[in-house]
Coordinates of C-alpha atoms in Angstrom, one line a residue:
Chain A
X1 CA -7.8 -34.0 38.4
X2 CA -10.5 -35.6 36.8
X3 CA -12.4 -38.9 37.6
X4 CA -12.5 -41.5 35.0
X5 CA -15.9 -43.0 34.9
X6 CA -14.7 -46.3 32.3
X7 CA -15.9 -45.9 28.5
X8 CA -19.5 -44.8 27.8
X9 CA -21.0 -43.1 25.0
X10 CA -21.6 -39.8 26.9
X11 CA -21.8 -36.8 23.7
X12 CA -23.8 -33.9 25.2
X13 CA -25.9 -32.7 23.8
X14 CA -26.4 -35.6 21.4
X15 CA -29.5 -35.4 18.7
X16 CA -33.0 -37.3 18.8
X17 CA -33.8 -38.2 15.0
X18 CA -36.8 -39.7 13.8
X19 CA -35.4 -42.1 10.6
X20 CA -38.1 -43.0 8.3
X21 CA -37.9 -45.8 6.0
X22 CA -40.2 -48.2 3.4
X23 CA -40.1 -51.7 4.2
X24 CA -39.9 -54.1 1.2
X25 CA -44.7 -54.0 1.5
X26 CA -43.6 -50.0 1.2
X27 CA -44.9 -49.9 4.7
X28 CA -43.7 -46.6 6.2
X29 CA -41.4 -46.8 9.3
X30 CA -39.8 -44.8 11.5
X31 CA -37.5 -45.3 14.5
X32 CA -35.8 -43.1 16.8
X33 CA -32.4 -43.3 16.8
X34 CA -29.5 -40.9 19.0
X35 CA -26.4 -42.1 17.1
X36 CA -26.5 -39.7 14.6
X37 CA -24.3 -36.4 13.2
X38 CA -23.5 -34.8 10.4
X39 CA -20.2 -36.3 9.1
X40 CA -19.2 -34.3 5.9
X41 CA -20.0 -31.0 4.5
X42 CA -19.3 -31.8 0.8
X43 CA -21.5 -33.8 -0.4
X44 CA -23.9 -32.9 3.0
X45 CA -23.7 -36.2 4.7
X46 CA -25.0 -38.1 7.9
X47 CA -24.4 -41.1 9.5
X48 CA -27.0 -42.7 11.6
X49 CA -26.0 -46.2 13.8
X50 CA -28.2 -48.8 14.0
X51 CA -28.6 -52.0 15.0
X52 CA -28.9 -54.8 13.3
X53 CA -32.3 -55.9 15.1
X54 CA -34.0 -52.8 14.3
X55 CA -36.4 -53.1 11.5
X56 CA -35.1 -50.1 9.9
X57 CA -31.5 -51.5 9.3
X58 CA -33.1 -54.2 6.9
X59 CA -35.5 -51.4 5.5
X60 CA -32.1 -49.4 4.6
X61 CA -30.2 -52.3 3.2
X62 CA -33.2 -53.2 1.1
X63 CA -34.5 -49.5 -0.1
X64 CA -31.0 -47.5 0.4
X65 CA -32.8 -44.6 1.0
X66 CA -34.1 -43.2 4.0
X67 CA -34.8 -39.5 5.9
X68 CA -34.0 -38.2 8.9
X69 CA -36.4 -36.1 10.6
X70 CA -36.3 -33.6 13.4
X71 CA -39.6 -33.2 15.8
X72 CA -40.2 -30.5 17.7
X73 CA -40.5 -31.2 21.5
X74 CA -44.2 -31.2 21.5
X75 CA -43.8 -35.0 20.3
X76 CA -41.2 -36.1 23.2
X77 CA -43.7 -39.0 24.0
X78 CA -43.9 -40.1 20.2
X79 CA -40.4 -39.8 19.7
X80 CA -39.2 -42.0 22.4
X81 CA -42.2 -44.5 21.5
X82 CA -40.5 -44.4 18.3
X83 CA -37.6 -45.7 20.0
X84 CA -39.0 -48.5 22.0
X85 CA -41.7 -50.3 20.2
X86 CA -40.6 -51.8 16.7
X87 CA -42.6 -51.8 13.3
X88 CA -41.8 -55.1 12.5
X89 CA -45.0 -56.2 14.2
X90 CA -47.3 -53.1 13.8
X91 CA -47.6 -49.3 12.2
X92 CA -46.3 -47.3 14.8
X93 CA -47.2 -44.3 12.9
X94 CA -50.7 -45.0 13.2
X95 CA -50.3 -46.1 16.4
X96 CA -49.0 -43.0 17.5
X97 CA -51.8 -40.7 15.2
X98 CA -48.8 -39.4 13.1
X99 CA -48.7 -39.2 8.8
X100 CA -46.2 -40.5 6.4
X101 CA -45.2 -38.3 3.4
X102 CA -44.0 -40.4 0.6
X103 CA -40.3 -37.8 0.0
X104 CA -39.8 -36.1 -3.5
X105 CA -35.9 -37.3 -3.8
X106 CA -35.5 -40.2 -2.2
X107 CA -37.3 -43.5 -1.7
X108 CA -38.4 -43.3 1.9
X109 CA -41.2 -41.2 4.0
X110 CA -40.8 -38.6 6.0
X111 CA -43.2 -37.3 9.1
X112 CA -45.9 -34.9 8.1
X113 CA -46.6 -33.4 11.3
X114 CA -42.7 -32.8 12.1
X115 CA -40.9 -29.2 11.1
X116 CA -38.6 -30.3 8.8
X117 CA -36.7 -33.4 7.3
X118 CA -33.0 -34.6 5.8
X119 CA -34.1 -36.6 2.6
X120 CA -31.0 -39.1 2.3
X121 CA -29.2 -41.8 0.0
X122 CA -27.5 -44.9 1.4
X123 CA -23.8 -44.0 0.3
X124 CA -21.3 -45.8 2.6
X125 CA -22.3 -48.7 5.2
X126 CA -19.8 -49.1 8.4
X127 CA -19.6 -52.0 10.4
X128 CA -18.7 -51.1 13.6
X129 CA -20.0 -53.8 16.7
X130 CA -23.0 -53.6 18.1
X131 CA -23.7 -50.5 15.7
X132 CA -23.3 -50.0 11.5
X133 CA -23.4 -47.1 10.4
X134 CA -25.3 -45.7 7.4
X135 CA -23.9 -42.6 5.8
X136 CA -26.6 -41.1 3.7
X137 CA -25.9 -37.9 1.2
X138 CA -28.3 -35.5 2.3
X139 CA -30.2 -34.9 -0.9
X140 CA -32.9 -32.3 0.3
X141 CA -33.9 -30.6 3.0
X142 CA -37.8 -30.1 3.3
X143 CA -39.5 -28.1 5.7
X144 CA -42.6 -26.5 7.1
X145 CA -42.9 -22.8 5.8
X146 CA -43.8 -22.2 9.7
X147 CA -40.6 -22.7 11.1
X148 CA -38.3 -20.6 8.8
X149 CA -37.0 -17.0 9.5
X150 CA -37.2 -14.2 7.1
X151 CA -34.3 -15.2 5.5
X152 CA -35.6 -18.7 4.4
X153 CA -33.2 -20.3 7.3
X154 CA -34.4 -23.1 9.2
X155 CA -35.3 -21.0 13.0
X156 CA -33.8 -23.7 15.9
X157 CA -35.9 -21.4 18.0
X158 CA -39.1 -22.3 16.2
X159 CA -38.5 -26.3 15.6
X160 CA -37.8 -26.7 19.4
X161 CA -35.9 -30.1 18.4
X162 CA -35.3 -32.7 21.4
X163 CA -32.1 -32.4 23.1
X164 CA -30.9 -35.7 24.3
X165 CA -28.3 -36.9 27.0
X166 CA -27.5 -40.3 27.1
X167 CA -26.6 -42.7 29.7
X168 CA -28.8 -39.6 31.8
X169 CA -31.7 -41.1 29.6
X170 CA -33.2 -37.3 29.9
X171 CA -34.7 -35.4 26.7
X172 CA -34.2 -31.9 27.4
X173 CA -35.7 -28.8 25.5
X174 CA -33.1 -26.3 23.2
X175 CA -32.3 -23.2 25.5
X176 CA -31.9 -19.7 24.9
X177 CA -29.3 -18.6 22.1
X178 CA -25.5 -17.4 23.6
X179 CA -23.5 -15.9 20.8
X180 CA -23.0 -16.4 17.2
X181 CA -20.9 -18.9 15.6
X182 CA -17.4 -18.1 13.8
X183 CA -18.3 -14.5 15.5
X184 CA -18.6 -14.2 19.2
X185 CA -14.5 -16.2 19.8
X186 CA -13.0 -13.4 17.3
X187 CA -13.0 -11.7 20.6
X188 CA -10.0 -13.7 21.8
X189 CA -7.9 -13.4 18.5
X190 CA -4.7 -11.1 19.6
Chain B
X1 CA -46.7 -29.5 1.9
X2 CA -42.9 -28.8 2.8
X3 CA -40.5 -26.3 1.1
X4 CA -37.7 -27.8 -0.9
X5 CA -34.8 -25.7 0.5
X6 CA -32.4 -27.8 -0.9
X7 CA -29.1 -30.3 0.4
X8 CA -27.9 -28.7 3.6
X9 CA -26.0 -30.0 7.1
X10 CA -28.7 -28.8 9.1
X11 CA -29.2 -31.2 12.0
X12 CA -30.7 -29.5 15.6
X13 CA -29.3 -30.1 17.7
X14 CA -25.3 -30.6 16.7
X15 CA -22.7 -31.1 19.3
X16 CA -19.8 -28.3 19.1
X17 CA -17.0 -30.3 20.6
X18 CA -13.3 -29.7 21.5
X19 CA -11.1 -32.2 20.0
X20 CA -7.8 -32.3 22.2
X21 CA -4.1 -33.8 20.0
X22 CA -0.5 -33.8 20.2
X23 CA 1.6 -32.6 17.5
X24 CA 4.7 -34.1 16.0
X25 CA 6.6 -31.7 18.8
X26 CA 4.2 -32.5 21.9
X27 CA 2.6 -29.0 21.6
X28 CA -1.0 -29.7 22.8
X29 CA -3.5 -28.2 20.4
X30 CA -7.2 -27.9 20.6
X31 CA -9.9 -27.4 17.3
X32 CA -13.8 -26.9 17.9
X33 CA -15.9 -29.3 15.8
X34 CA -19.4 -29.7 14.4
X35 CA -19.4 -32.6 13.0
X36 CA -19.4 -35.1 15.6
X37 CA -21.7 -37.7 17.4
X38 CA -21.5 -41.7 18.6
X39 CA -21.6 -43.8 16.2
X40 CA -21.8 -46.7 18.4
X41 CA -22.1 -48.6 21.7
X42 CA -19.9 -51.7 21.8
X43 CA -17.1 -50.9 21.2
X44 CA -18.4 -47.3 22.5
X45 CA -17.2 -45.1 19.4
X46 CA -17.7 -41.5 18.3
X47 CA -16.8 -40.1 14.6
X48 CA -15.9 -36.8 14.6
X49 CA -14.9 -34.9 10.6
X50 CA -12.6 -32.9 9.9
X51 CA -10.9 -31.0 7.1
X52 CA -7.6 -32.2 5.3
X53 CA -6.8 -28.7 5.8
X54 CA -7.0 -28.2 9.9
X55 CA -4.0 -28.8 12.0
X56 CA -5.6 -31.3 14.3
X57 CA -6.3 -33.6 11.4
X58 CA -2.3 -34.4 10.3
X59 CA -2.3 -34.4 14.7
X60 CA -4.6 -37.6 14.5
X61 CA -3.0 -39.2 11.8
X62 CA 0.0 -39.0 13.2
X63 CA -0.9 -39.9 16.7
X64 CA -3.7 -41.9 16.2
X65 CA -5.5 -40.9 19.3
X66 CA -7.7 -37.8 20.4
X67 CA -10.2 -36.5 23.2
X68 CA -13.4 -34.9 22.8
X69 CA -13.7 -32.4 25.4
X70 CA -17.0 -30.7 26.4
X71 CA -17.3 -27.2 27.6
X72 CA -19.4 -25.2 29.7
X73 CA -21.6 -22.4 27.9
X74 CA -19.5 -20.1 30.2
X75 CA -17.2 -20.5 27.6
X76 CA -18.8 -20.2 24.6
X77 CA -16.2 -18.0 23.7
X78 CA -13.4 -19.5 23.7
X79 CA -15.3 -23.1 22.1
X80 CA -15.8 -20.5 19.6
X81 CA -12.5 -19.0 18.8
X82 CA -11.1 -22.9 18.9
X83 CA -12.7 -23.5 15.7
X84 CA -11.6 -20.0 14.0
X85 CA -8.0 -20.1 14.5
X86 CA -5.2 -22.6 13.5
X87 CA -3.1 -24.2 15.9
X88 CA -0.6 -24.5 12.9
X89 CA 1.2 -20.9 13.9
X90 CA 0.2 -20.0 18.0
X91 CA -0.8 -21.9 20.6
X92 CA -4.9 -21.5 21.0
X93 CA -4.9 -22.8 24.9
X94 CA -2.5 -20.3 26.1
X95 CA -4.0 -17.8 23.8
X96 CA -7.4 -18.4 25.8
X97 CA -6.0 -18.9 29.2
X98 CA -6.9 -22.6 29.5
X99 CA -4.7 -25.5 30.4
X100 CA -3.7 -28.6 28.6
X101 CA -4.2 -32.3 30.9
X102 CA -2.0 -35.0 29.2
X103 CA -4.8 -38.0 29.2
X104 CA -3.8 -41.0 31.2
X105 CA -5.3 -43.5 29.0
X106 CA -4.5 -41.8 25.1
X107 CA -2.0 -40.1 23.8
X108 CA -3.7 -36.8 24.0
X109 CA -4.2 -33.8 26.1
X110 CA -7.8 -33.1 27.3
X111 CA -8.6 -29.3 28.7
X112 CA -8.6 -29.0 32.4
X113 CA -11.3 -26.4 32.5
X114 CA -13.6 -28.3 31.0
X115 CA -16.3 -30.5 32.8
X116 CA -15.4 -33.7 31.1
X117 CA -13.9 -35.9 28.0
X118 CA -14.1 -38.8 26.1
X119 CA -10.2 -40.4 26.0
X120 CA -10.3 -42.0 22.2
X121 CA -7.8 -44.4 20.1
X122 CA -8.5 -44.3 16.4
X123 CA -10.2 -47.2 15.2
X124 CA -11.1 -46.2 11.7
X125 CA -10.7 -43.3 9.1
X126 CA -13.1 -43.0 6.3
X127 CA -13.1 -40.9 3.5
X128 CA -16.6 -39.1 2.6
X129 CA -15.4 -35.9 0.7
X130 CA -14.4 -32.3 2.2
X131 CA -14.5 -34.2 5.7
X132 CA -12.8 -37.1 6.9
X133 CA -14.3 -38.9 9.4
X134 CA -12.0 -40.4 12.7
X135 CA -13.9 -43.3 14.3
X136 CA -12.4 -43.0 18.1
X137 CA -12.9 -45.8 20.4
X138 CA -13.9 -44.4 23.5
X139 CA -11.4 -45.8 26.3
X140 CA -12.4 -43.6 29.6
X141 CA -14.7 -40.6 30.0
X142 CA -12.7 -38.1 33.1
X143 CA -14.9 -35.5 34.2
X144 CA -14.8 -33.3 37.2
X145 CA -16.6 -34.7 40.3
X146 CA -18.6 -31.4 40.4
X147 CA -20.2 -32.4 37.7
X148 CA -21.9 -35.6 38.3
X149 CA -24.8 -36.4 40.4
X150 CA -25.8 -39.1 43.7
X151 CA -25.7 -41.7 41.4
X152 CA -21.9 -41.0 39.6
X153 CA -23.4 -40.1 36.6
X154 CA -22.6 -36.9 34.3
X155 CA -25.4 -34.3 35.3
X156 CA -26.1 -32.3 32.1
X157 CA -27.4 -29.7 33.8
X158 CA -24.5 -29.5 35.8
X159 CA -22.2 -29.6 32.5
X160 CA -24.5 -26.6 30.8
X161 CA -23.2 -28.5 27.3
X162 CA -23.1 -26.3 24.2
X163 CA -25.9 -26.5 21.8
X164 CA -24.9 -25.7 18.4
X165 CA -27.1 -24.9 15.2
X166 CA -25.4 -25.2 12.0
X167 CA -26.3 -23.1 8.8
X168 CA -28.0 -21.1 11.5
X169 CA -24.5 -20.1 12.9
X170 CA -25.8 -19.8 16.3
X171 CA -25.1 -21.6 20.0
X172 CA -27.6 -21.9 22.3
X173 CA -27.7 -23.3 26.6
X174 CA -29.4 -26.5 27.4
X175 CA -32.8 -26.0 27.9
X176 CA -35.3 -27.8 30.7
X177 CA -35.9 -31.7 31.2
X178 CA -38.9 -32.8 29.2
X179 CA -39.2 -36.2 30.0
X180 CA -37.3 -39.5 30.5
X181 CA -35.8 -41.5 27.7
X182 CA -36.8 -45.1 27.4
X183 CA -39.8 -44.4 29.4
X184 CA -42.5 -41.3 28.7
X185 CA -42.6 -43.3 24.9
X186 CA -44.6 -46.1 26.9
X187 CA -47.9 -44.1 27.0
X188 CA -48.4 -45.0 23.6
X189 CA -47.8 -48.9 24.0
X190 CA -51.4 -50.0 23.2

């Protein structure tokens, strides 16, 4: 018999994206922002949730564009800086010694320094409370050279992206790999 | 300079979650999914995608409710073979050993094994493509008291969540605390 704890937004793991945006200046900003997933396969799409208050929501109404960028763990401080502080008031990439990279596809910047981006298009807008969510059509994915395999794939092993669990409020480091996907549960097929 | 490497759903790291209905006939049914993640706090939702095609999705159109149950890595396995087969013709939780849990606050079974799930009513569906996203308000979280910590929170080091890399097909364990959310950031706060 399980405990019920009440309703709480408790997805482990959940993701750690960095969202980068122009505002209407063309001022890159980014925030950091854990309600995110992919939400279609065809067209590739995400939705990110933000709130209203964030700088970034008006950035995306206004430009309809944005990217979604994965850091590596080495930035865990600069991510959840990213997170706390707003850019309404200041450059938080400067603040924090990082570089904007105007994107090839889409109207928004992504971080230089981080392994690899999702380069996204405003397509739907959900209000859903506190939260609306953007659903962007992932346009491109750009990444460092450095982090793919032999095979051109993007290497989770070598991007070491932030693993997050909420309402813990702990970032936590990817693991070591367990078994192959649509592979290792074939075992159980009669 | 980044690579170009074209549109793609690959966010690190994505959530591979057990989505718990009720058919027309009461039969409990269980499919693994990707696509998942909160899409807001108040009301506390998460949107979770699925195909047309899958058995679960005519479950939660019919029903209108669902859990998202989280699995241990000690059964990667089965988490595996969940999204494989098709509840359509068998029955994948005898088939794996584990036991449906009728949910006391949704219409939907959750899986005993497991160390937790979110209890969700569906609040909105939204069409994007191949996918259709279910936005579940989240009534209850039930989890197992061995995993949660002092405080009555969900430890999840304790829950050993699944860590899933799309496109790169490949599961991976939670890895080590790097740092506390909401707080290591504040280093950079000039």
């Amino acid at each position: 018999m399980k405990k019920a704890l009440g309703p709480n937004t408790l997805l482990y793991p959940t993701p750690s994206v960095v969202v980068g945006t122009y505002d209407k200046e063309g001022k890159a900003n980014v925030m950091t922002a854990a309600w995110a997933g992919i939400c279609c396969s065809d067209p590739p799409c995400i939705g990110v949730s933000l709130r209203k208050a964030t700088y970034t929501y008006g950035n995306i109404v206004e430009r309809k564009a944005f990217t979604v960028c994965i850091a590596s763990d080495d930035y865990v401080k600069e991510v959840d800086y990213f997170g706390i502080a707003t850019g309404r008031k200041g450059d938080k990439l400067l603040a924090a010694g990082l570089t904007p990279v105007g994107s090839a596809s889409v109207d928004a910047p992504y971080v230089k320094e981080f392994p690899y981006a999702l380069e996204c298009t405003l397509i739907h807008t959900i209000e859903l409370g506190l939260h609306t969510q953007f659903i962007g059509r992932i346009v491109d994915v750009v990444a460092e050279e450095s982090v793919l395999d032999e095979k051109g794939r993007i290497d989770p092993l070598k991007v070491k992206p932030l693993v997050f669990a909420p309402g813990f409020k702990q970032y936590y480091s990817l693991g070591t790999p367990l078994g192959r996907a649509f592979s290792i549960g074939k075992a159980l097929i009669k």
